[in-house]
């Protein structure tokens, strides 16, 4: 089922990028890939994805900085951000809760569950 | 007690008799002395007059004078003829017969015959004392011979009445009265003066009765308290009590001195303990003025103790956080429990953090009498917490990332979403690689745990270094190939052997080689050398990688530390590979040396003794 929606994957781990790309493409999404936060921010601005899946621990610009800097763009054009992380600290959940349309998903996560979240946000029914 | 009162009353009555009697006797004695003095004075006058008159008459014999002059002399003599002056004047001729007799009418008859007729000159007397017949009066007679032209012509005799001295004369009575008045006045004045001087002493017993001494109660009559005897008695009692009190005070002084010595010793001990502590202590009074600061706190303030004593703590410790917290705590916070803040000082490094704790000093009633401000340097604690947090985060990331990959890939395969056999194979390979990565990580974690707990075991064996070298280089070459990194091998013709644990040495060398591959960019090169030197086997691993920064250099063997360099962070790794390597090499008695230049590369040299090191029974 082809979905005319773009999902941006931001992760420095190649195996993660690969499996998410595969799963999202299988679900009919157009997939954009970024290796770090800086590339991801550029693609958010230029490609205007409908959803962003990002890791936190990344070189150059980490996931928290990416989310905070891209949050301002959501007022003009809302989009979903799913933060996948292995951190368990409470302060991490706090800054995620303060951002618009941002979800928290703890590693290890299920690719199917991730796609369900994106489908639900974008109102896609299968 | 009644007997004592009766005795005291009798003494008082006797005193009222004796004192006036003594005064009368005294006055009488003085009067007698005065009368005697007057009598002697009169005697002296009579002797002077008598000698003068007889000499005068003898020098100018009346017989040779003319009638006119003779009358004058006689009249002059007559002037002296008073009851208390000249009684008579008789001039005898050479034969002793009275020639001229000047005397009152009945006077000549009263002169004793022996005196009348006797020639004084004949017996050689010039003066004599006698009593007139029938009269108690005493006469003094003065006589001297008269000469004219070298011939004795007669004798002149002049008798004098001894003046009667009246004991009760008006003058004497007046003088005595005046003397008595002066004596009484002087005695009264002296008594009053002494009483006034001693009056303060009357308070002594009453003040000292508070000292629980019953002897002061023996003075019952208030009037008695003003007598000198009573005062002296009181003074004596007071001195006794004072002496006793002085002894008590001396005893107390000795005890107090002992206590003071003990207290001073204890205080010095406390000060020494405070100075020996590795945190600052500032003690203030309730107005926040400093009463003591230990050495640590003084070094923090960069001042001497004398400079900060009695100064407000906000002035000596220029820190806004402390001043604000102290003010807020003083006004709104309960005084029961201690509180603390964390702060930094402008004069120190920005990351040098202190935990400042406030608590109250209290007296026995629990009333706050001051504050204790303790300052503890928690820089290392904070750094440790931060490092540990980063370590846990990094470890969680390193564990969960391969786990996530394995889970996701497995889910995809299980859901039969992968149709392409090549992609399936790729997915299986990825699961295998990530499992291997996870296994290696867990293996490192266990090793690290064993090292820390002292449970790392070694199998002592003869290790062929050619086999060890080959095992290590194979893994490194496989990883280097993916990044197109050139691997250069430098080995001797004859490989040496050593005694050690081959598997553990392989772990140690693989960690170093793995780092070399990870932190060397594409198209770089790695050199792995092995040679023998001085009974040591030397392994040298050099690369053309990112190098180690000066900041990271001291902590590369810290298991909880991983560089914040983005080029390092982007590579997977736990951060304790080198820590494990160092522990293994140390267990073999070897050494690990690191030389690195940021941007150019790193060389790590491992020296392991061939034989000498004993791994023990392990």
XYZ file of C-alpha atoms in Angstrom:
744
model
C 0.000 0.000 0.000
C 1.611 3.180 -1.231
C 1.429 6.128 1.217
C 2.334 9.552 0.017
C 4.123 10.466 3.221
C 7.787 11.042 3.936
C 9.557 9.665 6.985
C 13.051 10.818 7.928
C 15.366 8.368 9.733
C 18.189 9.990 11.708
C 20.645 7.491 13.227
C 24.406 6.960 13.222
C 24.011 3.170 13.433
C 23.875 1.726 9.938
C 22.031 -1.525 10.881
C 19.270 0.488 12.554
C 18.932 2.807 9.568
C 18.839 -0.205 7.258
C 16.082 -2.120 9.078
C 13.932 0.977 9.604
C 14.337 1.942 5.955
C 13.283 -1.528 4.935
C 10.269 -1.602 7.258
C 9.022 1.877 6.356
C 9.439 1.275 2.631
C 7.570 -2.014 3.017
C 4.804 0.011 4.709
C 4.615 2.324 1.709
C 6.434 5.374 3.102
C 8.997 7.415 1.302
C 12.168 7.238 3.382
C 14.808 9.914 3.912
C 18.112 8.995 5.597
C 20.422 11.154 7.745
C 23.571 9.920 9.525
C 23.585 12.559 12.246
C 21.529 15.391 13.702
C 22.938 18.074 11.450
C 22.039 16.212 8.281
C 18.635 15.452 9.788
C 17.893 19.119 10.526
C 18.811 20.075 6.980
C 16.485 17.422 5.557
C 13.627 18.502 7.869
C 13.951 22.029 6.514
C 14.361 21.061 2.876
C 12.263 17.900 2.526
C 9.574 18.686 5.115
C 9.007 15.066 6.227
C 5.690 14.037 7.833
C 7.472 12.057 10.537
C 10.997 11.889 11.941
C 12.523 8.881 13.680
C 15.701 9.871 15.493
C 18.258 8.430 17.868
C 19.649 10.606 20.675
C 23.329 9.722 20.950
C 24.786 10.907 17.681
C 27.873 12.871 16.687
C 27.841 16.541 15.642
C 24.227 17.324 16.564
C 22.528 14.931 18.958
C 18.868 13.910 18.985
C 17.848 16.343 21.745
C 19.317 19.314 19.909
C 17.689 18.160 16.681
C 14.258 17.898 18.346
C 14.558 21.248 20.110
C 15.696 23.077 16.985
C 13.095 21.466 14.751
C 10.288 22.023 17.280
C 9.879 25.648 16.148
C 9.129 24.458 12.637
C 6.143 22.461 13.896
C 4.036 25.560 14.484
C 3.920 26.263 10.763
C 3.786 22.612 9.730
C 3.255 19.985 12.422
C 5.003 16.669 12.021
C 5.579 13.653 14.269
C 8.915 13.046 15.936
C 9.687 9.653 17.467
C 12.738 9.625 19.700
C 14.274 6.185 20.074
C 16.716 5.981 22.920
C 18.235 3.681 25.444
C 18.415 6.332 28.114
C 16.281 5.819 31.145
C 16.771 9.056 32.975
C 13.707 11.013 34.073
C 15.040 14.326 32.857
C 15.074 12.885 29.328
C 11.335 12.270 29.402
C 10.762 15.793 30.692
C 12.276 17.589 27.726
C 10.477 15.195 25.330
C 7.135 15.962 26.990
C 7.672 19.666 26.513
C 8.015 19.351 22.736
C 5.124 19.353 20.277
C 4.075 16.068 18.613
C 7.029 14.175 20.031
C 6.929 10.570 21.264
C 9.417 8.537 23.205
C 10.251 4.933 22.249
C 12.756 2.947 24.252
C 15.298 0.595 22.680
C 14.974 -2.175 21.793
C 11.823 -1.311 19.888
C 9.649 -3.117 17.414
C 9.692 -1.748 13.827
C 6.033 -2.795 13.461
C 5.094 -0.798 16.588
C 6.978 2.185 15.255
C 5.052 2.067 11.967
C 1.788 1.774 13.891
C 2.578 4.989 15.751
C 3.363 6.837 12.520
C 0.219 5.461 10.840
C -1.884 6.537 13.795
C -0.453 10.056 13.811
C -0.850 10.474 10.075
C -4.323 8.871 10.101
C -3.392 6.028 7.839
C -5.558 2.957 8.115
C -4.489 -0.349 6.683
C 23.507 34.200 126.950
C 21.939 36.054 129.991
C 25.236 35.824 131.822
C 26.959 37.431 128.899
C 24.354 40.230 128.840
C 24.794 40.883 132.613
C 28.555 41.021 132.263
C 28.268 43.466 129.425
C 25.829 45.723 131.407
C 28.189 45.752 134.460
C 31.100 46.703 132.263
C 29.044 49.532 130.807
C 28.187 50.952 134.317
C 31.799 50.656 135.490
C 32.866 52.529 132.443
C 30.604 55.481 133.339
C 32.352 55.753 136.804
C 35.927 55.212 135.740
C 35.964 57.585 132.841
C 34.796 60.724 134.800
C 37.059 59.776 137.764
C 40.005 59.507 135.453
C 39.135 62.855 134.006
C 38.942 64.514 137.488
C 42.263 62.996 138.535
C 43.784 64.140 135.311
C 42.501 67.667 135.718
C 43.666 67.801 139.374
C 47.086 66.628 138.395
C 47.242 69.324 135.792
C 46.099 71.932 138.370
C 48.748 70.823 140.872
C 51.354 70.966 138.196
C 50.271 74.488 137.355
C 50.318 75.544 141.013
C 53.767 74.101 141.485
C 54.870 75.872 138.386
C 53.520 79.189 139.749
C 55.263 78.631 143.054
C 58.579 78.026 141.390
C 58.033 81.039 139.232
C 57.454 83.183 142.363
C 60.539 81.768 144.004
C 62.625 82.709 141.015
C 61.191 86.224 141.104
C 61.928 86.567 144.863
C 65.504 85.436 144.405
C 65.988 87.857 141.555
C 64.437 90.765 143.454
C 66.241 89.952 146.733
C 69.693 89.728 145.216
C 69.046 92.850 143.203
C 67.821 94.940 146.122
C 70.509 93.979 148.619
C 73.158 94.584 145.983
C 71.616 97.963 145.180
C 71.483 99.073 148.782
C 74.940 97.731 149.578
C 76.400 99.624 146.641
C 74.761 102.829 147.806
C 74.912 102.705 151.601
C 72.071 104.686 153.043
C 74.277 105.926 155.791
C 76.404 107.792 153.339
C 73.536 109.311 151.482
C 72.163 112.703 152.062
C 68.825 113.017 153.647
C 67.137 113.713 150.332
C 68.451 110.700 148.529
C 68.002 108.599 151.568
C 64.312 109.352 151.506
C 64.125 108.400 147.865
C 65.710 105.008 148.508
C 63.520 104.423 151.449
C 60.455 105.291 149.445
C 61.587 102.933 146.722
C 62.034 100.186 149.226
C 58.693 101.012 150.666
C 57.109 100.434 147.269
C 58.243 96.827 147.462
C 56.810 96.393 150.867
C 53.667 94.616 149.916
C 52.264 91.578 151.524
C 53.728 89.506 148.804
C 56.779 91.719 148.198
C 59.471 93.013 150.596
C 58.466 92.313 154.161
C 61.187 94.337 155.793
C 64.588 95.951 155.300
C 67.111 96.176 158.121
C 70.518 97.771 157.865
C 72.987 96.907 160.561
C 76.082 98.789 161.383
C 79.458 97.229 161.562
C 78.800 96.172 165.086
C 75.653 94.354 164.105
C 73.233 96.783 165.659
C 70.208 97.741 163.642
C 70.814 101.076 162.127
C 67.809 101.446 159.935
C 64.709 99.277 160.228
C 62.036 99.582 157.592
C 59.206 97.338 158.481
C 55.488 97.394 159.158
C 54.568 98.304 162.683
C 54.113 94.814 164.015
C 56.570 93.194 161.708
C 59.747 93.718 163.756
C 58.200 92.065 166.737
C 57.304 89.016 164.753
C 60.778 88.427 163.446
C 62.272 85.569 165.456
C 64.961 86.769 167.821
C 67.480 84.499 166.259
C 66.916 86.182 162.978
C 66.814 89.672 164.394
C 69.928 89.543 166.298
C 72.032 87.208 164.445
C 74.469 88.743 162.169
C 74.098 87.086 158.926
C 77.409 88.356 157.786
C 78.959 86.762 160.840
C 77.718 83.360 159.902
C 78.396 83.926 156.199
C 74.838 83.500 155.045
C 73.529 85.616 152.288
C 70.021 84.217 152.294
C 67.826 82.165 154.568
C 64.257 80.917 154.871
C 62.282 81.037 158.089
C 58.800 81.280 159.476
C 57.551 84.313 161.415
C 56.523 83.719 164.967
C 52.811 82.934 165.198
C 52.389 83.067 161.442
C 52.373 80.261 158.951
C 53.982 82.637 156.442
C 57.451 81.815 155.238
C 59.996 84.598 154.730
C 63.056 84.658 152.568
C 65.775 86.914 153.779
C 68.633 88.202 151.617
C 71.703 89.859 153.156
C 74.963 91.359 152.000
C 77.709 93.424 153.707
C 78.213 97.071 152.844
C 81.633 98.587 152.312
C 82.755 102.164 152.142
C 86.289 103.049 151.272
C 87.372 99.443 151.699
C 85.926 99.313 155.181
C 82.897 97.290 156.194
C 80.289 99.669 157.409
C 77.386 97.394 157.966
C 75.004 94.718 156.663
C 71.803 95.077 154.711
C 69.015 92.541 155.194
C 65.847 92.365 153.157
C 63.084 89.910 153.931
C 60.536 88.807 151.446
C 57.103 87.342 151.885
C 56.601 84.163 149.924
C 53.563 84.938 147.798
C 50.624 82.695 148.585
C 49.712 80.554 145.660
C 45.957 80.030 145.550
C 45.057 76.682 144.215
C 41.600 77.833 143.179
C 42.483 81.135 141.644
C 40.191 82.506 138.927
C 42.976 82.440 136.350
C 43.849 78.876 137.163
C 40.245 77.800 137.123
C 39.731 79.531 133.770
C 42.861 77.893 132.414
C 41.773 74.521 133.738
C 38.322 74.973 132.282
C 39.852 75.842 128.950
C 42.190 72.867 129.107
C 39.299 70.581 130.025
C 37.252 71.980 127.182
C 40.119 71.487 124.757
C 40.738 67.945 126.009
C 37.048 67.041 125.762
C 36.821 68.700 122.368
C 39.948 66.910 121.141
C 38.823 63.551 122.531
C 35.357 64.026 121.046
C 36.789 65.098 117.743
C 39.251 62.193 117.595
C 36.586 59.721 118.724
C 34.105 61.035 116.196
C 36.758 61.030 113.475
C 37.827 57.470 114.230
C 34.205 56.387 114.382
C 33.568 57.968 111.024
C 36.669 56.381 109.548
C 35.714 53.007 110.922
C 32.039 53.388 110.092
C 32.319 51.487 106.796
C 33.626 48.563 108.777
C 30.230 48.243 110.470
C 28.954 46.886 107.174
C 31.487 44.101 107.034
C 29.687 41.640 109.266
C 26.314 42.256 107.674
C 27.822 41.677 104.233
C 29.692 38.632 105.329
C 26.719 37.092 107.097
C 25.580 36.214 103.617
C 28.536 33.882 103.583
C 26.713 31.691 106.103
C 29.014 32.527 108.985
C 27.127 32.523 112.342
C 29.832 34.423 114.172
C 28.555 37.694 112.757
C 25.314 37.259 114.686
C 27.110 37.780 118.023
C 26.732 41.559 117.692
C 23.168 42.164 118.792
C 23.015 45.800 119.811
C 23.119 48.181 116.870
C 24.728 50.831 119.058
C 27.481 48.434 119.969
C 28.276 48.099 116.324
C 29.594 51.673 116.402
C 32.061 51.090 119.206
C 35.642 50.648 118.155
C 35.869 47.462 120.128
C 32.890 46.072 118.255
C 34.348 47.270 115.001
C 37.681 45.697 115.719
C 35.867 42.553 116.739
C 33.933 42.603 113.513
C 37.079 43.342 111.582
C 38.736 40.351 113.194
C 35.790 38.161 112.375
C 35.701 39.529 108.867
C 39.402 38.887 108.428
C 38.921 35.325 109.663
C 36.131 34.822 107.226
C 38.142 36.462 104.488
C 41.043 34.196 105.236
C 38.758 31.195 105.093
C 37.183 32.522 101.923
C 40.635 33.137 100.468
C 41.590 29.532 101.117
C 38.346 28.379 99.535
C 38.980 30.682 96.584
C 42.517 29.354 96.235
C 41.140 25.814 96.168
C 38.549 26.861 93.620
C 41.286 28.609 91.626
C 43.325 25.419 91.512
C 40.269 23.473 90.409
C 39.334 26.118 87.873
C 42.918 26.226 86.581
C 42.804 22.470 86.140
C 39.465 22.675 84.382
C 40.733 25.549 82.252
C 43.791 23.529 81.318
C 41.628 20.581 80.345
C 39.226 22.845 78.448
C 42.119 24.554 76.647
C 43.612 21.191 75.739
C 40.270 19.943 74.464
C 39.697 23.178 72.556
C 43.148 22.887 70.955
C 42.392 19.293 70.070
C 39.122 20.330 68.449
C 40.887 23.127 66.564
C 43.563 20.648 65.420
C 40.916 18.186 64.306
C 39.062 20.926 62.465
C 42.295 22.038 60.813
C 43.087 18.462 59.788
C 39.759 17.976 58.032
C 39.539 18.281 54.285
C 36.564 20.581 54.384
C 36.068 24.142 55.522
C 34.397 25.001 58.804
C 33.311 28.526 59.695
C 31.677 29.149 63.068
C 29.706 32.331 63.637
C 27.763 33.929 66.444
C 24.059 34.536 66.097
C 24.748 37.840 64.298
C 26.694 35.943 61.634
C 30.057 37.318 62.800
C 32.885 34.805 62.502
C 34.161 33.326 65.769
C 36.382 30.637 64.223
C 37.443 29.351 60.822
C 39.629 26.329 60.185
C 42.662 26.185 57.916
C 40.728 24.927 54.903
C 38.159 27.726 55.153
C 40.907 30.337 55.641
C 42.748 29.125 52.543
C 39.452 29.348 50.670
C 39.043 32.928 51.874
C 42.761 33.572 51.295
C 42.987 35.289 54.679
C 44.465 34.859 58.135
C 42.283 34.017 61.129
C 42.866 37.411 62.749
C 41.620 39.129 59.595
C 38.235 37.429 59.668
C 37.502 37.148 63.387
C 34.449 39.217 64.393
C 33.824 40.089 60.761
C 30.497 39.279 59.084
C 30.637 35.993 57.230
C 29.272 37.668 54.083
C 32.291 39.998 54.117
C 34.898 37.275 54.674
C 33.273 34.768 52.304
C 32.298 36.817 49.261
C 29.725 34.502 47.763
C 26.242 35.666 46.800
C 24.703 32.211 47.122
C 25.904 31.812 50.696
C 24.806 35.333 51.676
C 21.364 34.868 50.129
C 20.886 31.426 51.595
C 21.995 32.510 55.070
C 19.597 35.491 54.965
C 16.694 33.412 53.659
C 17.358 30.621 56.103
C 17.567 33.007 59.021
C 14.183 34.538 58.219
C 11.974 31.747 56.970
C 13.528 28.366 57.492
C 13.109 26.379 60.688
C 16.270 26.264 62.712
C 16.096 22.580 63.461
C 17.630 20.775 60.501
C 20.774 21.576 58.553
C 20.466 22.703 54.953
C 22.901 22.917 52.143
C 23.497 24.558 48.812
C 26.025 23.954 46.077
C 28.032 26.898 44.862
C 31.258 28.031 43.222
C 33.680 30.831 44.065
C 34.763 33.559 41.665
C 38.427 33.190 42.648
C 38.491 29.465 41.923
C 38.044 27.360 38.798
C 34.475 27.502 37.431
C 33.918 23.762 37.838
C 35.247 23.712 41.421
C 32.038 23.180 43.316
C 31.442 23.333 47.070
C 28.580 21.999 49.106
C 27.832 24.577 51.810
C 25.931 23.249 54.803
C 24.333 25.454 57.430
C 23.454 24.246 60.893
C 22.810 25.949 64.207
C 24.936 25.866 67.348
C 22.775 25.656 70.445
C 23.235 26.072 74.160
C 21.953 23.604 76.771
C 18.434 25.057 76.501
C 18.389 24.537 72.761
C 18.537 28.240 72.022
C 20.548 29.013 68.870
C 23.777 30.787 69.785
C 25.522 30.670 66.415
C 25.925 28.843 63.157
C 28.281 26.289 61.691
C 28.948 26.701 58.004
C 30.802 23.789 56.470
C 32.235 23.910 52.976
C 33.070 20.654 51.245
C 34.784 20.450 47.902
C 32.510 18.150 45.892
C 34.135 18.773 42.528
C 35.364 15.192 42.306
C 32.010 13.848 43.503
C 30.178 15.807 40.839
C 32.734 14.822 38.221
C 32.446 11.216 39.363
C 28.649 11.321 39.245
C 28.784 12.899 35.818
C 31.301 10.345 34.595
C 29.314 7.480 36.058
C 26.119 8.812 34.482
C 27.847 9.103 31.130
C 29.310 5.633 31.576
C 25.925 4.104 32.371
C 24.345 5.942 29.452
C 27.127 4.839 27.129
C 26.944 1.277 28.376
C 23.168 1.206 27.973
C 23.572 2.560 24.456
C 26.219 -0.028 23.601
C 24.092 -2.856 24.982
C 20.741 -1.773 23.609
C 21.911 -0.776 20.143
C 22.950 -4.289 19.010
C 19.981 -5.666 20.925
C 17.688 -3.313 19.018
C 19.240 -4.347 15.740
C 18.924 -8.039 16.543
C 15.313 -7.602 17.719
C 14.287 -5.545 14.698
C 16.006 -7.760 12.161
C 14.635 -10.852 13.791
C 11.134 -9.357 13.770
C 11.414 -8.547 10.098
C 12.540 -12.085 9.311
C 9.907 -13.633 11.556
C 7.156 -11.515 9.957
C 8.387 -12.756 6.594
C 8.794 -9.241 5.321
C 12.057 -10.036 3.560
C 11.543 -11.845 0.306
C 14.839 -11.267 -1.411
C 17.261 -14.098 -0.448
C 20.265 -11.731 -0.669
C 18.620 -9.297 1.718
C 17.713 -12.180 3.983
C 21.356 -13.245 4.007
C 22.395 -9.681 4.751
C 19.937 -9.549 7.634
C 21.201 -12.841 9.058
C 24.797 -11.620 8.779
C 23.850 -8.403 10.549
C 22.215 -10.368 13.341
C 25.380 -12.476 13.594
C 27.667 -9.420 13.650
C 25.547 -7.600 16.214
C 25.357 -10.733 18.334
C 29.137 -10.983 18.150
C 29.418 -7.319 19.082
C 27.076 -7.848 21.989
C 28.976 -10.958 23.079
C 32.285 -9.081 22.940
C 30.775 -6.262 24.956
C 29.394 -8.629 27.585
C 32.728 -10.455 27.653
C 34.521 -7.160 28.275
C 31.995 -6.256 30.940
C 32.530 -9.556 32.718
C 36.301 -9.211 32.446
C 36.102 -5.717 33.831
C 33.934 -6.933 36.646
C 36.380 -9.745 37.381
C 39.301 -7.328 37.354
C 37.533 -5.086 39.839
C 36.534 -7.981 42.065
C 39.949 -9.631 41.739
C 38.504 -12.699 40.080
C 40.250 -12.512 36.697
C 41.837 -15.933 36.137
C 44.914 -16.745 34.099
C 46.029 -20.028 32.608
C 49.788 -20.177 32.867
C 51.223 -21.753 29.744
C 54.023 -21.421 27.231
C 52.723 -19.068 24.586
C 53.996 -19.221 21.009
C 53.967 -15.565 19.946
C 53.670 -16.470 16.232
C 50.287 -18.057 16.937
C 49.229 -15.210 19.194
C 50.309 -12.679 16.586
C 48.493 -14.475 13.802
C 45.214 -14.753 15.710
C 45.251 -11.052 16.475
C 46.261 -9.836 13.046
C 43.576 -11.917 11.336
C 40.755 -10.142 13.219
C 42.346 -6.737 12.698
C 42.893 -7.283 8.984
C 39.229 -8.277 8.509
C 38.018 -5.085 10.175
C 40.628 -2.928 8.437
C 39.642 -4.276 5.074
C 36.123 -2.839 5.435
C 37.607 0.642 5.985
C 40.290 0.175 3.334
C 42.987 0.584 5.938
C 46.419 -0.758 5.087
C 47.887 -3.192 7.629
C 51.657 -3.524 7.813
C 53.254 -6.423 9.691
C 56.775 -6.361 11.130
C 57.841 -9.683 12.639
C 61.173 -11.379 13.392
C 62.428 -14.444 11.623
C 62.325 -16.424 14.822
C 59.320 -15.725 17.009
C 60.105 -15.789 20.744
C 57.984 -17.516 23.322
C 56.719 -16.300 26.654
C 54.954 -17.613 29.734
C 51.405 -16.310 30.104
C 47.728 -16.698 29.294
C 47.333 -16.737 25.516
C 43.586 -16.004 25.527
C 43.911 -13.051 27.881
C 46.863 -11.691 25.931
C 44.777 -12.032 22.782
C 41.997 -9.968 24.420
C 44.539 -7.343 25.437
C 46.103 -7.083 21.953
C 42.714 -7.218 20.165
C 41.426 -4.258 22.207
C 44.397 -2.176 21.081
C 44.181 -3.337 17.457
C 40.395 -2.805 17.437
C 40.867 0.779 18.654
C 43.512 1.340 15.981
C 41.086 0.245 13.258
C 38.096 2.129 14.734
C 39.868 5.434 15.191
C 41.848 5.438 11.953
C 40.018 7.028 9.043
C 39.598 5.358 5.677
C 42.767 4.810 3.609
C 44.896 5.110 6.724
C 47.447 2.551 7.812
C 48.205 0.362 10.811
C 51.521 -1.232 11.719
C 51.686 -4.250 14.006
C 55.231 -5.148 15.055
C 56.597 -7.925 17.240
C 60.212 -8.285 18.390
C 62.305 -9.499 21.277
C 64.380 -7.202 23.461
C 66.124 -7.761 26.771
C 64.149 -10.900 27.631
C 60.909 -9.117 26.828
C 58.507 -9.632 23.962
C 57.545 -6.246 22.539
C 54.286 -5.616 20.662
C 53.998 -2.272 18.893
C 50.698 -1.129 17.368
C 50.866 2.221 15.561
C 48.265 3.919 13.411
C 47.674 7.060 11.412
C 44.398 7.766 13.234
C 42.908 10.732 15.084
C 45.357 10.510 17.953
C 44.592 11.198 21.594
C 43.999 14.750 22.773
C 45.821 16.158 25.794
C 42.543 16.258 27.708
C 41.808 12.588 27.044
C 45.363 11.353 27.633
C 45.277 11.000 31.455
C 41.983 9.112 31.386
C 42.337 6.597 28.570
C 42.759 3.778 31.122
C 39.703 4.887 33.094
C 36.966 2.325 32.500
C 34.195 4.867 32.891
C 35.709 7.385 30.518
C 35.138 7.783 26.811
C 36.302 10.734 24.751
C 33.761 13.368 23.778
C 35.464 13.759 20.380
C 32.641 13.294 17.827
C 34.913 11.089 15.678
C 35.343 8.804 18.670
C 31.735 8.967 19.808
C 30.402 7.873 16.433
C 32.298 4.616 16.741
C 30.711 1.898 18.847
C 32.610 1.084 21.986
C 32.281 0.764 25.745
C 35.297 2.840 26.660
C 36.920 0.254 28.904
C 38.875 -1.766 26.326
C 42.177 -0.138 27.278
C 41.383 -0.512 30.969
C 41.074 -4.274 30.457
C 44.258 -4.384 28.374
C 46.225 -2.557 31.050
C 44.936 -4.927 33.746
C 45.947 -8.015 31.730
C 49.390 -6.655 30.853
C 49.983 -5.675 34.475
C 48.996 -9.184 35.586
C 51.740 -10.491 33.266
C 54.284 -8.084 34.777
C 54.387 -6.122 31.567
C 54.175 -2.445 30.728
C 52.012 -0.454 28.371
C 53.286 2.804 26.868
C 51.249 5.261 24.846
C 52.622 7.874 22.466
C 50.183 9.942 20.511
C 49.925 13.136 18.524
C 46.450 14.467 17.743
C 45.753 14.334 14.030
C 48.795 12.173 13.252
C 48.311 8.911 15.045
C 49.026 6.788 18.070
C 51.618 4.182 18.975
C 51.019 1.748 21.815
C 53.938 -0.403 22.988
C 53.340 -3.494 25.108
C 56.326 -5.138 26.853
C 55.825 -8.566 28.383
C 58.596 -10.439 30.213
C 59.333 -13.826 28.636
C 59.961 -15.942 31.681
C 60.339 -14.088 34.885
C 56.810 -13.207 35.681
C 54.963 -15.680 37.825
C 51.243 -15.725 37.386
C 51.060 -17.805 40.525
C 48.892 -20.820 40.868
C 46.212 -19.349 38.690
